[in-house]
Tab-separated table of C-alpha atoms and ligand atoms in Angstrom:
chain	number	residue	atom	x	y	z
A	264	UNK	CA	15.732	7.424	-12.740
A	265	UNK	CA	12.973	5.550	-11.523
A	266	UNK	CA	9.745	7.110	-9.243
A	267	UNK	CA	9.069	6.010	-6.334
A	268	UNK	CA	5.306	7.347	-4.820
A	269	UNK	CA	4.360	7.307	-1.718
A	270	UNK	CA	0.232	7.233	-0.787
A	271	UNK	CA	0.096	8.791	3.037
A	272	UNK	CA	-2.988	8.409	4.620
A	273	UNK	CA	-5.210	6.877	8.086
A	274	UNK	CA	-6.913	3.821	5.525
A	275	UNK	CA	-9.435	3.254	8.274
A	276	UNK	CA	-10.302	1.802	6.157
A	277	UNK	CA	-9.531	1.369	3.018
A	278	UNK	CA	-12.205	2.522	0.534
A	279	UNK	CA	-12.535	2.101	-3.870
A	280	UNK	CA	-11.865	5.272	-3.775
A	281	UNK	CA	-8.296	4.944	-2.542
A	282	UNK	CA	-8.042	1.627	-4.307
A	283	UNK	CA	-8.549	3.825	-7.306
A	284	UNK	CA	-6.068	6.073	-6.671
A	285	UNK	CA	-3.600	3.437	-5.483
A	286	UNK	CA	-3.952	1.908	-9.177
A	287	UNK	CA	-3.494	5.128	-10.954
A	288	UNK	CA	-0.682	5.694	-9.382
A	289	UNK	CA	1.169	1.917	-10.201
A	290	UNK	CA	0.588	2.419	-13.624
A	291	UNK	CA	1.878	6.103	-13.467
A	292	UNK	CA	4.812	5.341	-11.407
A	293	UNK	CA	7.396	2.377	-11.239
A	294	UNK	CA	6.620	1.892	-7.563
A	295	UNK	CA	4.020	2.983	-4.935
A	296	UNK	CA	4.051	3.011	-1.378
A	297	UNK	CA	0.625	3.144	0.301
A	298	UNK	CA	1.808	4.753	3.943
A	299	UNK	CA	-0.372	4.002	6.624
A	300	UNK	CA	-0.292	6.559	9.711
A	301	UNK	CA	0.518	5.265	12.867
A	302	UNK	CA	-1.816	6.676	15.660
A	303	UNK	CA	-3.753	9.168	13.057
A	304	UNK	CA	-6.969	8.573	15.518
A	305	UNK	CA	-7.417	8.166	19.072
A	306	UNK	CA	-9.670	5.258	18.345
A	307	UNK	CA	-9.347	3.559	14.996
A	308	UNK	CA	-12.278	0.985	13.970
A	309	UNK	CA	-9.503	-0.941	12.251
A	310	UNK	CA	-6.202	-2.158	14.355
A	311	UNK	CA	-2.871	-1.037	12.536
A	312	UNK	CA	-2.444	-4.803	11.970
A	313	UNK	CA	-5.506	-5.034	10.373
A	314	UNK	CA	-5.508	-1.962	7.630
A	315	UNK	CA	-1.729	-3.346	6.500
A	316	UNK	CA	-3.343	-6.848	5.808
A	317	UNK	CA	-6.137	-5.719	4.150
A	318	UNK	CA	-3.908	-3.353	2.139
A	319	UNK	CA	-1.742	-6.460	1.596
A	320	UNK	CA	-4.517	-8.658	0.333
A	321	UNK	CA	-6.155	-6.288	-2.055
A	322	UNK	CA	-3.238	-5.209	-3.817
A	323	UNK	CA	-1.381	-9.013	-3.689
A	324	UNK	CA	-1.494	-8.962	-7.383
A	325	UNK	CA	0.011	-5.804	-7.908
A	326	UNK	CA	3.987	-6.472	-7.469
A	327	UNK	CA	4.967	-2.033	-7.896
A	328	UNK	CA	2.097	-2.037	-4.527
A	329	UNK	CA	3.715	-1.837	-1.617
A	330	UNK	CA	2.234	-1.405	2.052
A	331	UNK	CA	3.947	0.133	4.963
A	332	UNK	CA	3.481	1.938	7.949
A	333	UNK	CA	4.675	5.417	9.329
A	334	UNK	CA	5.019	7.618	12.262
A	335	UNK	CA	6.682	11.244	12.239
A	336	UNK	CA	6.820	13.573	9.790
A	337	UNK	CA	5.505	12.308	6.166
A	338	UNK	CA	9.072	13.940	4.808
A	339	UNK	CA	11.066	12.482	7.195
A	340	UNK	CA	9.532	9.210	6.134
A	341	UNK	CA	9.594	10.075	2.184
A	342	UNK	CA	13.133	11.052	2.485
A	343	UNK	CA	14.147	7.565	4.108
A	344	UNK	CA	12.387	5.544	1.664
A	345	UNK	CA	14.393	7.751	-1.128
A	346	UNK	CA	11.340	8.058	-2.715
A	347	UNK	CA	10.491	11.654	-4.411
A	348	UNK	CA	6.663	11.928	-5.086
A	349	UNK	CA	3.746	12.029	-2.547
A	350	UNK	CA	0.375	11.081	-4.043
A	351	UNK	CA	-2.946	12.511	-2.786
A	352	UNK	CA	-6.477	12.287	-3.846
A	353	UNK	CA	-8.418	15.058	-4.417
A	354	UNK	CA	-12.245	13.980	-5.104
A	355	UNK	CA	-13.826	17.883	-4.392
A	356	UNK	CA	-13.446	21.589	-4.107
A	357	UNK	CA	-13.642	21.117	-0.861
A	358	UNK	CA	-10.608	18.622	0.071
A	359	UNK	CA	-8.591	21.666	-2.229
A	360	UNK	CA	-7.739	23.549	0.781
A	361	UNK	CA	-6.517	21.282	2.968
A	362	UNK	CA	-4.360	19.585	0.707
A	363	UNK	CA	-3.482	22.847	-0.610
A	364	UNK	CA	-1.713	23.715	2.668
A	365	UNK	CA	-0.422	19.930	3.550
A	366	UNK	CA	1.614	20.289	-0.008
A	367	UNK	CA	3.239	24.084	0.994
A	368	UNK	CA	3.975	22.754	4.348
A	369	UNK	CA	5.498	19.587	3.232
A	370	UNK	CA	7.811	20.953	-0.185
A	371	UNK	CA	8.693	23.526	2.580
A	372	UNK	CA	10.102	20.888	5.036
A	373	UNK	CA	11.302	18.884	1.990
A	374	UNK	CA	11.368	21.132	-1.278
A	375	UNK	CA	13.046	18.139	-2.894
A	376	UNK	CA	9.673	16.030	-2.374
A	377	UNK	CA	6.717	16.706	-5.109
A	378	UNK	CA	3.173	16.460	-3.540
A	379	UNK	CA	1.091	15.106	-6.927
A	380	UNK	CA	-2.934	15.289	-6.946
A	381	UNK	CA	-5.254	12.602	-8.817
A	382	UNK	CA	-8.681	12.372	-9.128
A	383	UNK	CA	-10.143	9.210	-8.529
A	384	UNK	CA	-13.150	8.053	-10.895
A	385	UNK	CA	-16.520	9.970	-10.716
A	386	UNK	CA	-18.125	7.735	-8.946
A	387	UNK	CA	-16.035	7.625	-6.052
A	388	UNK	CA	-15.960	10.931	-5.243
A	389	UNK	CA	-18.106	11.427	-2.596
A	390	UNK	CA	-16.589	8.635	-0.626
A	391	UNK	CA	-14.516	8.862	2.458
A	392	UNK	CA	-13.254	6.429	5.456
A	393	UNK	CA	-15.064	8.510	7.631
A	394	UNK	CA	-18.546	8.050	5.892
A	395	UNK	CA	-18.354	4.716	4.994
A	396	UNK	CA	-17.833	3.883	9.008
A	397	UNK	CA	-21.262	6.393	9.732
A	398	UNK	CA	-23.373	4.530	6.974
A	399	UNK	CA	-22.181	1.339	8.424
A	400	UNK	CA	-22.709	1.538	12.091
A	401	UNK	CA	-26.556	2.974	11.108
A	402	UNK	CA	-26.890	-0.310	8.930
A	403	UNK	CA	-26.662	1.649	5.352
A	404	UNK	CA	-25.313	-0.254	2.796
A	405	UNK	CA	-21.794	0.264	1.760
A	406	UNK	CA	-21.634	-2.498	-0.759
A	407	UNK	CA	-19.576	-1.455	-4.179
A	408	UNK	CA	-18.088	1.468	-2.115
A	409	UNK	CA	-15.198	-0.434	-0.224
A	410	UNK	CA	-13.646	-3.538	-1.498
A	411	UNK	CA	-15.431	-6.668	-0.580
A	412	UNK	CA	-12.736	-7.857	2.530
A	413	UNK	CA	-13.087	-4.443	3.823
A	414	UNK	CA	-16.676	-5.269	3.855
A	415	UNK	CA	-16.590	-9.093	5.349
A	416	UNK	CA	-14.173	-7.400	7.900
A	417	UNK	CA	-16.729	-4.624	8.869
A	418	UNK	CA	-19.733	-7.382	8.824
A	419	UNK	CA	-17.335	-9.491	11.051
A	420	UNK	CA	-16.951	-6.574	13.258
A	421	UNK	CA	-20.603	-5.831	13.887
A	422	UNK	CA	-21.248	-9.425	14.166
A	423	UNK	CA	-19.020	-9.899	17.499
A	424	UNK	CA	-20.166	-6.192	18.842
A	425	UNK	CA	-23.960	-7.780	18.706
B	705	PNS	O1	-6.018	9.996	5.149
B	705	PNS	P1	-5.688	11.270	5.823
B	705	PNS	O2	-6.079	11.205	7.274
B	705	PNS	O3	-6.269	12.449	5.114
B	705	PNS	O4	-4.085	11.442	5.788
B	705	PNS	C1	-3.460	12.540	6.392
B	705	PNS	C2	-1.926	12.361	6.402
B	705	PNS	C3	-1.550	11.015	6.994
B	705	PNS	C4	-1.403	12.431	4.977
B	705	PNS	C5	-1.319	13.528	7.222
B	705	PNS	O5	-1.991	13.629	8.440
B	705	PNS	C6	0.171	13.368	7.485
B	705	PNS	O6	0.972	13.453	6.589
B	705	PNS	N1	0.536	13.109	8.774
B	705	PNS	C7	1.904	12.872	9.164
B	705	PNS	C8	2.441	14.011	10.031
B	705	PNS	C9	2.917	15.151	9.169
B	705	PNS	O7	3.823	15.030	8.362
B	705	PNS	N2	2.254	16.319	9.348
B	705	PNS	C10	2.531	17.508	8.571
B	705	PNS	C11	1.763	17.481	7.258
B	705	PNS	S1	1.926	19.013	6.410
């Protein structure tokens, strides 16, 4: 039988942290789906269209990586894609709780679907979307933290807001 994964999650954007992840989990598994949310925030820094082709270009060389988008329940969109394993990230303590409840509520809507945690390398742990857009729009350097067309696309994006 072979495992398909799939990698829920907002990617606004998409940070080495996730990247990490995202790689752990094509060598762990034969395929991976990383599932963008449709709508997750009222107002996104990056479009839909945008996340899925950055997704697409960073992970071009990886044929198992695949990059699709979602709405709905994360079961409901599991179960259609007959895949059997959600991935998550956990980088603290901290995110333990939350994910914690996300994986009862979700094997209790689907008890067929395993939620699976990984860690992502030490030095990504502190990272999150939401950070990386703070230290950004203050100027702070986010070099080494996202890959580098998330950070062209963010310099491209302050350029045309100046
Ligand atoms: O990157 P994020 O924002 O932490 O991802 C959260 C995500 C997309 C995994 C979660 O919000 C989700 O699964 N949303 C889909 C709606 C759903 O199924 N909600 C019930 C989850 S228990």
């Amino acid at each position: 039988m072979s495992t398909l994964a799939v990698y829920p999650g907002s990617f606004d954007p998409l940070t080495n942290g996730h990247v990490d992840i995202i790689e752990r989990g094509a060598r762990l598994f034969d395929r991976i789906i990383v599932a963008i949310l449709v709508n997750a925030e009222k107002s996104p820094l990056f479009t839909m269209a945008e996340r899925v082709e950055i997704a697409r270009k960073v992970f071009t060389d990886h044929p198992n990586v695949e990059v699709d988008t979602f709405e709905g329940l994360l079961v409901d969109y599991v179960a259609k894609r007959q895949a059997n394993v959600i991935v998550r990230g956990l980088r603290a303590v901290s995110d333990f709780e939350y994910e914690f409840q996300m994986a009862l509520m979700n094997r209790r809507l689907n008890s067929k679907i395993e939620t699976v945690f990984m860690m992502p390398a030490e030095q990504y742990s502190y990272i999150s979307s939401r950070l990386i857009k703070e230290v950004f729009a203050l100027g702070g350097r986010v070099h080494g933290l996202v890959p580098e067309l998330v950070e062209t696309r963010l310099r491209e994006k302050r350029a045309v807001r100046m």
